JSON list of C-alpha atoms in Angstrom, two decimals:
[
{"chain": "I", "resi": 1103, "resn": "MET", "atom": "CA", "xyz": [143.67, 128.05, 87.13]},
{"chain": "I", "resi": 1104, "resn": "THR", "atom": "CA", "xyz": [146.89, 128.33, 85.14]},
{"chain": "I", "resi": 1105, "resn": "ALA", "atom": "CA", "xyz": [146.85, 125.26, 82.87]},
{"chain": "I", "resi": 1106, "resn": "VAL", "atom": "CA", "xyz": [144.65, 122.62, 81.29]},
{"chain": "I", "resi": 1107, "resn": "LEU", "atom": "CA", "xyz": [145.67, 119.06, 80.46]},
{"chain": "I", "resi": 1108, "resn": "PHE", "atom": "CA", "xyz": [143.77, 117.28, 77.70]},
{"chain": "I", "resi": 1109, "resn": "ASP", "atom": "CA", "xyz": [143.59, 113.61, 76.85]},
{"chain": "I", "resi": 1110, "resn": "PHE", "atom": "CA", "xyz": [143.93, 112.81, 73.13]},
{"chain": "I", "resi": 1111, "resn": "SER", "atom": "CA", "xyz": [141.65, 110.05, 71.85]},
{"chain": "I", "resi": 1112, "resn": "GLY", "atom": "CA", "xyz": [137.98, 110.60, 72.63]},
{"chain": "I", "resi": 1113, "resn": "THR", "atom": "CA", "xyz": [138.71, 114.04, 74.07]},
{"chain": "I", "resi": 1114, "resn": "LEU", "atom": "CA", "xyz": [140.37, 116.29, 71.47]},
{"chain": "I", "resi": 1115, "resn": "PHE", "atom": "CA", "xyz": [140.32, 113.85, 68.55]},
{"chain": "I", "resi": 1116, "resn": "ARG", "atom": "CA", "xyz": [138.20, 110.91, 67.41]},
{"chain": "I", "resi": 1117, "resn": "VAL", "atom": "CA", "xyz": [139.61, 108.04, 65.37]},
{"chain": "I", "resi": 1118, "resn": "GLU", "atom": "CA", "xyz": [137.94, 107.09, 62.08]},
{"chain": "I", "resi": 1119, "resn": "SER", "atom": "CA", "xyz": [135.34, 104.31, 61.96]},
{"chain": "I", "resi": 1120, "resn": "THR", "atom": "CA", "xyz": [136.46, 100.71, 61.74]},
{"chain": "I", "resi": 1121, "resn": "GLU", "atom": "CA", "xyz": [135.00, 100.50, 58.24]},
{"chain": "I", "resi": 1122, "resn": "SER", "atom": "CA", "xyz": [136.93, 103.53, 57.05]},
{"chain": "I", "resi": 1123, "resn": "TRP", "atom": "CA", "xyz": [140.07, 102.14, 58.71]},
{"chain": "I", "resi": 1124, "resn": "LEU", "atom": "CA", "xyz": [139.78, 98.80, 56.92]},
{"chain": "I", "resi": 1125, "resn": "ARG", "atom": "CA", "xyz": [138.85, 100.34, 53.57]},
{"chain": "I", "resi": 1126, "resn": "GLY", "atom": "CA", "xyz": [141.91, 102.58, 53.77]},
{"chain": "I", "resi": 1127, "resn": "ALA", "atom": "CA", "xyz": [144.24, 99.68, 54.51]},
{"chain": "I", "resi": 1128, "resn": "LEU", "atom": "CA", "xyz": [142.76, 97.57, 51.72]},
{"chain": "I", "resi": 1129, "resn": "ALA", "atom": "CA", "xyz": [143.23, 100.42, 49.27]},
{"chain": "I", "resi": 1130, "resn": "GLU", "atom": "CA", "xyz": [146.85, 100.85, 50.34]},
{"chain": "I", "resi": 1131, "resn": "ARG", "atom": "CA", "xyz": [147.48, 97.15, 49.67]},
{"chain": "I", "resi": 1132, "resn": "GLU", "atom": "CA", "xyz": [145.43, 97.28, 46.46]},
{"chain": "I", "resi": 1133, "resn": "LEU", "atom": "CA", "xyz": [143.10, 94.60, 47.79]},
{"chain": "I", "resi": 1134, "resn": "GLN", "atom": "CA", "xyz": [139.33, 94.29, 47.68]},
{"chain": "I", "resi": 1135, "resn": "LEU", "atom": "CA", "xyz": [136.60, 92.57, 49.64]},
{"chain": "I", "resi": 1136, "resn": "ASP", "atom": "CA", "xyz": [133.02, 92.35, 48.48]},
{"chain": "I", "resi": 1137, "resn": "GLU", "atom": "CA", "xyz": [130.54, 94.19, 50.68]},
{"chain": "I", "resi": 1138, "resn": "PRO", "atom": "CA", "xyz": [129.37, 91.15, 52.71]},
{"chain": "I", "resi": 1139, "resn": "GLN", "atom": "CA", "xyz": [132.99, 90.15, 53.35]},
{"chain": "I", "resi": 1140, "resn": "LEU", "atom": "CA", "xyz": [133.86, 93.71, 54.28]},
{"chain": "I", "resi": 1141, "resn": "ALA", "atom": "CA", "xyz": [130.96, 93.97, 56.71]},
{"chain": "I", "resi": 1142, "resn": "GLU", "atom": "CA", "xyz": [131.95, 90.67, 58.30]},
{"chain": "I", "resi": 1143, "resn": "ALA", "atom": "CA", "xyz": [135.57, 91.75, 58.70]},
{"chain": "I", "resi": 1144, "resn": "VAL", "atom": "CA", "xyz": [134.55, 95.12, 60.16]},
{"chain": "I", "resi": 1145, "resn": "ALA", "atom": "CA", "xyz": [132.30, 93.44, 62.73]},
{"chain": "I", "resi": 1146, "resn": "ALA", "atom": "CA", "xyz": [135.05, 91.00, 63.67]},
{"chain": "I", "resi": 1147, "resn": "LEU", "atom": "CA", "xyz": [137.65, 93.76, 64.07]},
{"chain": "I", "resi": 1148, "resn": "GLU", "atom": "CA", "xyz": [135.24, 95.69, 66.28]},
{"chain": "I", "resi": 1149, "resn": "ARG", "atom": "CA", "xyz": [134.56, 92.64, 68.46]},
{"chain": "I", "resi": 1150, "resn": "MET", "atom": "CA", "xyz": [138.29, 92.22, 68.90]},
{"chain": "I", "resi": 1151, "resn": "GLY", "atom": "CA", "xyz": [138.81, 95.92, 69.69]},
{"chain": "I", "resi": 1152, "resn": "ALA", "atom": "CA", "xyz": [141.64, 95.96, 67.16]},
{"chain": "I", "resi": 1153, "resn": "LEU", "atom": "CA", "xyz": [141.34, 99.66, 66.29]},
{"chain": "I", "resi": 1154, "resn": "PRO", "atom": "CA", "xyz": [143.20, 101.80, 68.85]},
{"chain": "I", "resi": 1155, "resn": "GLY", "atom": "CA", "xyz": [140.82, 104.50, 70.00]},
{"chain": "I", "resi": 1156, "resn": "GLY", "atom": "CA", "xyz": [137.85, 102.45, 68.80]},
{"chain": "I", "resi": 1157, "resn": "PRO", "atom": "CA", "xyz": [135.57, 99.99, 70.61]},
{"chain": "I", "resi": 1158, "resn": "SER", "atom": "CA", "xyz": [137.06, 98.01, 73.51]},
{"chain": "I", "resi": 1159, "resn": "PRO", "atom": "CA", "xyz": [137.71, 94.29, 73.02]},
{"chain": "I", "resi": 1160, "resn": "ALA", "atom": "CA", "xyz": [134.77, 92.02, 73.74]},
{"chain": "I", "resi": 1161, "resn": "TRP", "atom": "CA", "xyz": [137.31, 89.51, 75.01]},
{"chain": "I", "resi": 1162, "resn": "LEU", "atom": "CA", "xyz": [141.10, 89.25, 75.32]},
{"chain": "I", "resi": 1163, "resn": "PRO", "atom": "CA", "xyz": [142.89, 86.31, 73.75]},
{"chain": "I", "resi": 1164, "resn": "GLN", "atom": "CA", "xyz": [145.44, 84.71, 76.04]},
{"chain": "I", "resi": 1165, "resn": "SER", "atom": "CA", "xyz": [148.21, 85.75, 73.66]},
{"chain": "I", "resi": 1166, "resn": "VAL", "atom": "CA", "xyz": [147.32, 89.41, 74.20]},
{"chain": "I", "resi": 1167, "resn": "ALA", "atom": "CA", "xyz": [146.20, 89.39, 77.83]},
{"chain": "I", "resi": 1168, "resn": "SER", "atom": "CA", "xyz": [149.76, 89.46, 79.17]},
{"chain": "I", "resi": 1169, "resn": "VAL", "atom": "CA", "xyz": [150.58, 92.77, 77.44]},
{"chain": "I", "resi": 1170, "resn": "TRP", "atom": "CA", "xyz": [147.19, 94.46, 77.38]},
{"chain": "I", "resi": 1171, "resn": "GLY", "atom": "CA", "xyz": [147.44, 96.16, 80.75]},
{"chain": "I", "resi": 1172, "resn": "VAL", "atom": "CA", "xyz": [150.86, 97.65, 79.97]},
{"chain": "I", "resi": 1173, "resn": "ARG", "atom": "CA", "xyz": [150.44, 98.25, 76.24]},
{"chain": "I", "resi": 1174, "resn": "ASP", "atom": "CA", "xyz": [150.89, 102.00, 76.50]},
{"chain": "I", "resi": 1175, "resn": "LYS", "atom": "CA", "xyz": [154.30, 101.80, 78.18]},
{"chain": "I", "resi": 1176, "resn": "SER", "atom": "CA", "xyz": [156.24, 101.30, 74.96]},
{"chain": "I", "resi": 1177, "resn": "GLN", "atom": "CA", "xyz": [155.92, 101.35, 71.19]},
{"chain": "I", "resi": 1178, "resn": "GLU", "atom": "CA", "xyz": [156.67, 97.64, 71.01]},
{"chain": "I", "resi": 1179, "resn": "LEU", "atom": "CA", "xyz": [154.00, 96.65, 73.53]},
{"chain": "I", "resi": 1180, "resn": "HIS", "atom": "CA", "xyz": [151.39, 98.85, 71.88]},
{"chain": "I", "resi": 1181, "resn": "ARG", "atom": "CA", "xyz": [151.96, 97.36, 68.44]},
{"chain": "I", "resi": 1182, "resn": "ALA", "atom": "CA", "xyz": [152.08, 93.82, 69.84]},
{"chain": "I", "resi": 1183, "resn": "ALA", "atom": "CA", "xyz": [148.77, 94.30, 71.66]},
{"chain": "I", "resi": 1184, "resn": "TYR", "atom": "CA", "xyz": [146.77, 95.70, 68.76]},
{"chain": "I", "resi": 1185, "resn": "THR", "atom": "CA", "xyz": [148.21, 93.60, 65.95]},
{"chain": "I", "resi": 1186, "resn": "GLY", "atom": "CA", "xyz": [147.74, 90.63, 68.26]},
{"chain": "I", "resi": 1187, "resn": "LEU", "atom": "CA", "xyz": [144.04, 91.43, 68.41]},
{"chain": "I", "resi": 1188, "resn": "SER", "atom": "CA", "xyz": [143.65, 92.01, 64.67]},
{"chain": "I", "resi": 1189, "resn": "ARG", "atom": "CA", "xyz": [145.41, 88.73, 63.87]},
{"chain": "I", "resi": 1190, "resn": "HIS", "atom": "CA", "xyz": [142.43, 86.92, 65.38]},
{"chain": "I", "resi": 1191, "resn": "VAL", "atom": "CA", "xyz": [140.46, 88.20, 62.39]},
{"chain": "I", "resi": 1192, "resn": "THR", "atom": "CA", "xyz": [140.86, 86.51, 59.01]},
{"chain": "I", "resi": 1193, "resn": "LEU", "atom": "CA", "xyz": [141.92, 89.02, 56.36]},
{"chain": "I", "resi": 1194, "resn": "PRO", "atom": "CA", "xyz": [142.88, 88.45, 52.71]},
{"chain": "I", "resi": 1195, "resn": "ASP", "atom": "CA", "xyz": [146.55, 89.28, 53.26]},
{"chain": "I", "resi": 1196, "resn": "GLU", "atom": "CA", "xyz": [148.61, 88.74, 56.41]},
{"chain": "I", "resi": 1197, "resn": "ARG", "atom": "CA", "xyz": [150.38, 92.06, 55.80]},
{"chain": "I", "resi": 1198, "resn": "LEU", "atom": "CA", "xyz": [147.12, 93.88, 56.39]},
{"chain": "I", "resi": 1199, "resn": "HIS", "atom": "CA", "xyz": [147.50, 93.55, 60.14]},
{"chain": "I", "resi": 1200, "resn": "ASP", "atom": "CA", "xyz": [150.59, 95.77, 60.16]},
{"chain": "I", "resi": 1201, "resn": "THR", "atom": "CA", "xyz": [149.08, 98.03, 57.50]},
{"chain": "I", "resi": 1202, "resn": "LEU", "atom": "CA", "xyz": [146.04, 98.58, 59.71]},
{"chain": "I", "resi": 1203, "resn": "TYR", "atom": "CA", "xyz": [148.19, 99.39, 62.70]},
{"chain": "I", "resi": 1204, "resn": "ASP", "atom": "CA", "xyz": [150.33, 101.80, 60.70]},
{"chain": "I", "resi": 1205, "resn": "ARG", "atom": "CA", "xyz": [147.25, 103.53, 59.26]},
{"chain": "I", "resi": 1206, "resn": "HIS", "atom": "CA", "xyz": [145.82, 104.38, 62.68]},
{"chain": "I", "resi": 1207, "resn": "MET", "atom": "CA", "xyz": [148.93, 106.47, 63.40]},
{"chain": "I", "resi": 1208, "resn": "THR", "atom": "CA", "xyz": [148.40, 108.72, 60.37]},
{"chain": "I", "resi": 1209, "resn": "PRO", "atom": "CA", "xyz": [146.76, 112.16, 60.64]},
{"chain": "I", "resi": 1210, "resn": "ALA", "atom": "CA", "xyz": [144.15, 111.06, 58.10]},
{"chain": "I", "resi": 1211, "resn": "ALA", "atom": "CA", "xyz": [142.81, 108.51, 60.59]},
{"chain": "I", "resi": 1212, "resn": "TRP", "atom": "CA", "xyz": [141.91, 111.21, 63.13]},
{"chain": "I", "resi": 1213, "resn": "GLU", "atom": "CA", "xyz": [139.37, 114.02, 63.21]},
{"chain": "I", "resi": 1214, "resn": "PRO", "atom": "CA", "xyz": [139.39, 116.86, 65.75]},
{"chain": "I", "resi": 1215, "resn": "TYR", "atom": "CA", "xyz": [136.17, 117.41, 67.64]},
{"chain": "I", "resi": 1216, "resn": "PRO", "atom": "CA", "xyz": [134.35, 120.39, 66.11]},
{"chain": "I", "resi": 1217, "resn": "ASP", "atom": "CA", "xyz": [135.05, 122.75, 69.01]},
{"chain": "I", "resi": 1218, "resn": "ALA", "atom": "CA", "xyz": [138.64, 121.67, 69.71]},
{"chain": "I", "resi": 1219, "resn": "ALA", "atom": "CA", "xyz": [140.35, 124.46, 67.77]},
{"chain": "I", "resi": 1220, "resn": "ASP", "atom": "CA", "xyz": [138.10, 127.19, 69.21]},
{"chain": "I", "resi": 1221, "resn": "VAL", "atom": "CA", "xyz": [138.59, 126.01, 72.78]},
{"chain": "I", "resi": 1222, "resn": "LEU", "atom": "CA", "xyz": [142.37, 125.61, 72.51]},
{"chain": "I", "resi": 1223, "resn": "SER", "atom": "CA", "xyz": [142.66, 128.99, 70.80]},
{"chain": "I", "resi": 1224, "resn": "ALA", "atom": "CA", "xyz": [140.59, 130.66, 73.52]},
{"chain": "I", "resi": 1225, "resn": "LEU", "atom": "CA", "xyz": [142.79, 129.14, 76.22]},
{"chain": "I", "resi": 1226, "resn": "ARG", "atom": "CA", "xyz": [145.89, 130.47, 74.46]},
{"chain": "I", "resi": 1227, "resn": "GLU", "atom": "CA", "xyz": [144.32, 133.96, 74.29]},
{"chain": "I", "resi": 1228, "resn": "ARG", "atom": "CA", "xyz": [143.64, 133.82, 78.03]},
{"chain": "I", "resi": 1229, "resn": "GLY", "atom": "CA", "xyz": [147.22, 132.87, 78.80]},
{"chain": "I", "resi": 1230, "resn": "ILE", "atom": "CA", "xyz": [146.30, 129.38, 80.00]},
{"chain": "I", "resi": 1231, "resn": "GLY", "atom": "CA", "xyz": [148.95, 126.70, 79.47]},
{"chain": "I", "resi": 1232, "resn": "VAL", "atom": "CA", "xyz": [147.82, 123.67, 77.47]},
{"chain": "I", "resi": 1233, "resn": "GLY", "atom": "CA", "xyz": [149.24, 120.16, 77.71]},
{"chain": "I", "resi": 1234, "resn": "VAL", "atom": "CA", "xyz": [148.29, 116.91, 76.01]},
{"chain": "I", "resi": 1235, "resn": "ILE", "atom": "CA", "xyz": [148.70, 113.81, 78.18]},
{"chain": "I", "resi": 1236, "resn": "SER", "atom": "CA", "xyz": [147.96, 110.48, 76.57]},
{"chain": "I", "resi": 1237, "resn": "ASN", "atom": "CA", "xyz": [148.24, 106.75, 77.12]},
{"chain": "I", "resi": 1238, "resn": "ILE", "atom": "CA", "xyz": [149.62, 105.91, 73.71]},
{"chain": "I", "resi": 1239, "resn": "GLY", "atom": "CA", "xyz": [152.32, 103.90, 71.96]},
{"chain": "I", "resi": 1240, "resn": "TRP", "atom": "CA", "xyz": [153.27, 106.33, 69.18]},
{"chain": "I", "resi": 1241, "resn": "ASP", "atom": "CA", "xyz": [154.05, 109.99, 68.56]},
{"chain": "I", "resi": 1242, "resn": "LEU", "atom": "CA", "xyz": [150.80, 111.91, 68.06]},
{"chain": "I", "resi": 1243, "resn": "ARG", "atom": "CA", "xyz": [152.46, 115.28, 67.42]},
{"chain": "I", "resi": 1244, "resn": "PRO", "atom": "CA", "xyz": [152.13, 114.94, 63.61]},
{"chain": "I", "resi": 1245, "resn": "VAL", "atom": "CA", "xyz": [148.36, 114.56, 64.03]},
{"chain": "I", "resi": 1246, "resn": "PHE", "atom": "CA", "xyz": [148.19, 117.90, 65.84]},
{"chain": "I", "resi": 1247, "resn": "ARG", "atom": "CA", "xyz": [150.45, 119.57, 63.28]},
{"chain": "I", "resi": 1248, "resn": "GLU", "atom": "CA", "xyz": [148.48, 118.27, 60.30]},
{"chain": "I", "resi": 1249, "resn": "HIS", "atom": "CA", "xyz": [145.17, 119.43, 61.76]},
{"chain": "I", "resi": 1250, "resn": "GLY", "atom": "CA", "xyz": [146.49, 122.84, 62.80]},
{"chain": "I", "resi": 1251, "resn": "LEU", "atom": "CA", "xyz": [146.23, 122.37, 66.58]},
{"chain": "I", "resi": 1252, "resn": "ASP", "atom": "CA", "xyz": [149.93, 122.12, 67.43]},
{"chain": "I", "resi": 1253, "resn": "PRO", "atom": "CA", "xyz": [150.38, 125.92, 67.84]},
{"chain": "I", "resi": 1254, "resn": "PHE", "atom": "CA", "xyz": [147.98, 125.81, 70.80]},
{"chain": "I", "resi": 1255, "resn": "VAL", "atom": "CA", "xyz": [149.80, 123.05, 72.69]},
{"chain": "I", "resi": 1256, "resn": "ASP", "atom": "CA", "xyz": [152.67, 123.89, 75.05]},
{"chain": "I", "resi": 1257, "resn": "ALA", "atom": "CA", "xyz": [153.65, 120.35, 76.06]},
{"chain": "I", "resi": 1258, "resn": "TYR", "atom": "CA", "xyz": [153.04, 116.73, 75.10]},
{"chain": "I", "resi": 1259, "resn": "VAL", "atom": "CA", "xyz": [153.40, 114.03, 77.75]},
{"chain": "I", "resi": 1260, "resn": "LEU", "atom": "CA", "xyz": [153.02, 110.60, 76.18]},
{"chain": "I", "resi": 1261, "resn": "SER", "atom": "CA", "xyz": [153.03, 107.37, 78.17]},
{"chain": "I", "resi": 1262, "resn": "PHE", "atom": "CA", "xyz": [155.39, 105.47, 75.87]},
{"chain": "I", "resi": 1263, "resn": "GLU", "atom": "CA", "xyz": [158.02, 108.21, 76.18]},
{"chain": "I", "resi": 1264, "resn": "HIS", "atom": "CA", "xyz": [157.95, 107.97, 79.98]},
{"chain": "I", "resi": 1265, "resn": "GLY", "atom": "CA", "xyz": [157.25, 104.26, 80.47]},
{"chain": "I", "resi": 1266, "resn": "ILE", "atom": "CA", "xyz": [154.34, 105.27, 82.73]},
{"chain": "I", "resi": 1267, "resn": "GLN", "atom": "CA", "xyz": [150.59, 105.06, 82.11]},
{"chain": "I", "resi": 1268, "resn": "LYS", "atom": "CA", "xyz": [147.66, 106.98, 83.46]},
{"chain": "I", "resi": 1269, "resn": "PRO", "atom": "CA", "xyz": [146.27, 106.83, 86.12]},
{"chain": "I", "resi": 1270, "resn": "ASP", "atom": "CA", "xyz": [149.79, 106.76, 87.63]},
{"chain": "I", "resi": 1271, "resn": "PRO", "atom": "CA", "xyz": [150.17, 110.20, 89.27]},
{"chain": "I", "resi": 1272, "resn": "ARG", "atom": "CA", "xyz": [153.78, 110.37, 88.06]},
{"chain": "I", "resi": 1273, "resn": "LEU", "atom": "CA", "xyz": [152.63, 110.96, 84.49]},
{"chain": "I", "resi": 1274, "resn": "PHE", "atom": "CA", "xyz": [150.36, 113.81, 85.57]},
{"chain": "I", "resi": 1275, "resn": "ARG", "atom": "CA", "xyz": [153.18, 115.23, 87.69]},
{"chain": "I", "resi": 1276, "resn": "ALA", "atom": "CA", "xyz": [155.43, 115.22, 84.64]},
{"chain": "I", "resi": 1277, "resn": "ALA", "atom": "CA", "xyz": [152.77, 117.05, 82.64]},
{"chain": "I", "resi": 1278, "resn": "CYS", "atom": "CA", "xyz": [152.30, 119.71, 85.30]},
{"chain": "I", "resi": 1279, "resn": "ALA", "atom": "CA", "xyz": [156.07, 120.17, 85.52]},
{"chain": "I", "resi": 1280, "resn": "ALA", "atom": "CA", "xyz": [156.29, 120.55, 81.74]},
{"chain": "I", "resi": 1281, "resn": "LEU", "atom": "CA", "xyz": [153.82, 123.43, 82.03]},
{"chain": "I", "resi": 1282, "resn": "ASP", "atom": "CA", "xyz": [155.52, 124.81, 85.15]},
{"chain": "I", "resi": 1283, "resn": "ALA", "atom": "CA", "xyz": [152.13, 124.61, 86.87]},
{"chain": "I", "resi": 1284, "resn": "ASP", "atom": "CA", "xyz": [151.10, 123.72, 90.39]},
{"chain": "I", "resi": 1285, "resn": "PRO", "atom": "CA", "xyz": [148.78, 120.68, 90.10]},
{"chain": "I", "resi": 1286, "resn": "ARG", "atom": "CA", "xyz": [146.27, 122.46, 92.31]},
{"chain": "I", "resi": 1287, "resn": "ASP", "atom": "CA", "xyz": [145.94, 125.09, 89.58]},
{"chain": "I", "resi": 1288, "resn": "VAL", "atom": "CA", "xyz": [145.47, 122.57, 86.75]},
{"chain": "I", "resi": 1289, "resn": "LEU", "atom": "CA", "xyz": [142.31, 121.16, 85.14]},
{"chain": "I", "resi": 1290, "resn": "MET", "atom": "CA", "xyz": [142.49, 117.67, 83.61]},
{"chain": "I", "resi": 1291, "resn": "VAL", "atom": "CA", "xyz": [140.01, 117.02, 80.76]},
{"chain": "I", "resi": 1292, "resn": "GLY", "atom": "CA", "xyz": [139.45, 113.47, 79.56]},
{"chain": "I", "resi": 1293, "resn": "ASP", "atom": "CA", "xyz": [136.95, 110.77, 78.67]},
{"chain": "I", "resi": 1294, "resn": "ASP", "atom": "CA", "xyz": [138.26, 107.85, 80.75]},
{"chain": "I", "resi": 1295, "resn": "ARG", "atom": "CA", "xyz": [136.77, 107.83, 84.25]},
{"chain": "I", "resi": 1296, "resn": "ARG", "atom": "CA", "xyz": [139.59, 105.63, 85.54]},
{"chain": "I", "resi": 1297, "resn": "ALA", "atom": "CA", "xyz": [142.73, 106.73, 83.72]},
{"chain": "I", "resi": 1298, "resn": "ASP", "atom": "CA", "xyz": [142.10, 110.47, 83.65]},
{"chain": "I", "resi": 1299, "resn": "ALA", "atom": "CA", "xyz": [140.83, 110.57, 87.22]},
{"chain": "I", "resi": 1300, "resn": "GLY", "atom": "CA", "xyz": [144.39, 109.83, 88.33]},
{"chain": "I", "resi": 1301, "resn": "ALA", "atom": "CA", "xyz": [145.10, 113.56, 88.13]},
{"chain": "I", "resi": 1302, "resn": "ALA", "atom": "CA", "xyz": [142.95, 114.11, 91.20]},
{"chain": "I", "resi": 1303, "resn": "ALA", "atom": "CA", "xyz": [145.59, 112.38, 93.35]},
{"chain": "I", "resi": 1304, "resn": "LEU", "atom": "CA", "xyz": [147.82, 115.43, 92.80]},
{"chain": "I", "resi": 1305, "resn": "GLY", "atom": "CA", "xyz": [145.04, 117.92, 93.52]},
{"chain": "I", "resi": 1306, "resn": "CYS", "atom": "CA", "xyz": [144.10, 118.67, 89.92]},
{"chain": "I", "resi": 1307, "resn": "ALA", "atom": "CA", "xyz": [140.49, 119.40, 89.12]},
{"chain": "I", "resi": 1308, "resn": "VAL", "atom": "CA", "xyz": [139.04, 116.83, 86.68]},
{"chain": "I", "resi": 1309, "resn": "HIS", "atom": "CA", "xyz": [136.37, 117.27, 84.01]},
{"chain": "I", "resi": 1310, "resn": "PHE", "atom": "CA", "xyz": [135.03, 114.44, 81.87]},
{"chain": "I", "resi": 1311, "resn": "VAL", "atom": "CA", "xyz": [133.67, 114.50, 78.31]},
{"chain": "I", "resi": 1312, "resn": "ASP", "atom": "CA", "xyz": [131.80, 111.76, 76.49]},
{"chain": "I", "resi": 1313, "resn": "HIS", "atom": "CA", "xyz": [133.73, 109.57, 74.02]},
{"chain": "I", "resi": 1314, "resn": "LEU", "atom": "CA", "xyz": [131.38, 109.98, 71.04]},
{"chain": "I", "resi": 1315, "resn": "PRO", "atom": "CA", "xyz": [131.75, 110.30, 67.27]},
{"chain": "I", "resi": 1316, "resn": "ALA", "atom": "CA", "xyz": [132.82, 113.85, 66.39]},
{"chain": "I", "resi": 1317, "resn": "ALA", "atom": "CA", "xyz": [129.52, 114.70, 64.71]},
{"chain": "I", "resi": 1318, "resn": "GLU", "atom": "CA", "xyz": [127.62, 113.70, 67.85]},
{"chain": "I", "resi": 1319, "resn": "ARG", "atom": "CA", "xyz": [129.65, 115.93, 70.18]},
{"chain": "I", "resi": 1320, "resn": "PRO", "atom": "CA", "xyz": [129.89, 119.35, 68.55]},
{"chain": "I", "resi": 1321, "resn": "ASP", "atom": "CA", "xyz": [130.43, 121.39, 71.72]},
{"chain": "I", "resi": 1322, "resn": "GLY", "atom": "CA", "xyz": [131.50, 118.97, 74.45]},
{"chain": "I", "resi": 1323, "resn": "LEU", "atom": "CA", "xyz": [134.73, 120.87, 75.16]},
{"chain": "I", "resi": 1324, "resn": "ARG", "atom": "CA", "xyz": [133.20, 124.33, 75.56]},
{"chain": "I", "resi": 1325, "resn": "PRO", "atom": "CA", "xyz": [132.35, 123.86, 79.27]},
{"chain": "I", "resi": 1326, "resn": "VAL", "atom": "CA", "xyz": [136.12, 123.90, 79.86]},
{"chain": "I", "resi": 1327, "resn": "LEU", "atom": "CA", "xyz": [136.13, 127.65, 79.17]},
{"chain": "I", "resi": 1328, "resn": "GLU", "atom": "CA", "xyz": [133.32, 128.16, 81.65]},
{"chain": "I", "resi": 1329, "resn": "LEU", "atom": "CA", "xyz": [135.15, 126.13, 84.29]},
{"chain": "I", "resi": 1330, "resn": "ILE", "atom": "CA", "xyz": [138.33, 128.14, 83.80]},
{"chain": "I", "resi": 1331, "resn": "GLY", "atom": "CA", "xyz": [136.44, 131.42, 84.00]},
{"chain": "I", "resi": 1332, "resn": "ARG", "atom": "CA", "xyz": [134.54, 130.33, 87.11]},
{"chain": "I", "resi": 1333, "resn": "ARG", "atom": "CA", "xyz": [137.71, 129.18, 88.87]},
{"chain": "I", "resi": 1334, "resn": "ARG", "atom": "CA", "xyz": [139.51, 132.43, 88.09]},
{"chain": "I", "resi": 1335, "resn": "THR", "atom": "CA", "xyz": [136.57, 134.43, 89.45]},
{"chain": "I", "resi": 1336, "resn": "GLU", "atom": "CA", "xyz": [136.60, 132.38, 92.65]},
{"chain": "I", "resi": 1337, "resn": "ASP", "atom": "CA", "xyz": [140.36, 132.74, 93.05]},
{"chain": "I", "resi": 1338, "resn": "SER", "atom": "CA", "xyz": [140.19, 136.51, 92.61]},
{"chain": "I", "resi": 1339, "resn": "GLY", "atom": "CA", "xyz": [137.44, 136.79, 95.22]},
{"chain": "I", "resi": 1340, "resn": "ILE", "atom": "CA", "xyz": [135.06, 138.53, 92.82]},
{"chain": "I", "resi": 1341, "resn": "GLY", "atom": "CA", "xyz": [131.51, 138.18, 94.04]},
{"chain": "I", "resi": 1342, "resn": "ALA", "atom": "CA", "xyz": [132.59, 136.87, 97.44]}
]
């Protein structure tokens, strides 16, 4: 095993709660809602799935359905999809919809999983290449830099920069090429059983983690180190 590919949201990082997201946007606009109004707006935003990386939409409005399936192919489609969802929620200022979208792209909106730094650091020490491959409509590199994880990442392959979304094998092929790795020697780690499983079409091994709040998944990435060690032992013939 020469390289590991990681998904972003729900794998290495977890987005803030919908309540924190809304409170932050309200503060930026110097607006307030009383607690019952806030709770109602939070529940409505969650039903709509308006927070990227948060809960999935309970239903898709017709105005959003046409772009939802391709939202990660460009910045414009991504913004249109998520602001289209949030605009089905009544908020005290129309500008809040764009403020909410802009906030989710900030490093403050994201928290690394507790074991992310240790696992990425250990892979670097072992000489294992690390790539981040994400279905996303914006540049996540500043998030990694702000949280101190960028030094452990050798390549970023983002759907909006390629116009291709997982599970399309072409995006995984681009990621393997960026790491100069044979797909058969690559492990893909992600939380989406459909999108991230696309790596298997190239011969990559695939390992899934649970998309949980960071505090509820303190060591979900550590099995990656065991898998890498086991694969290297098998490849070397030790114990055969």
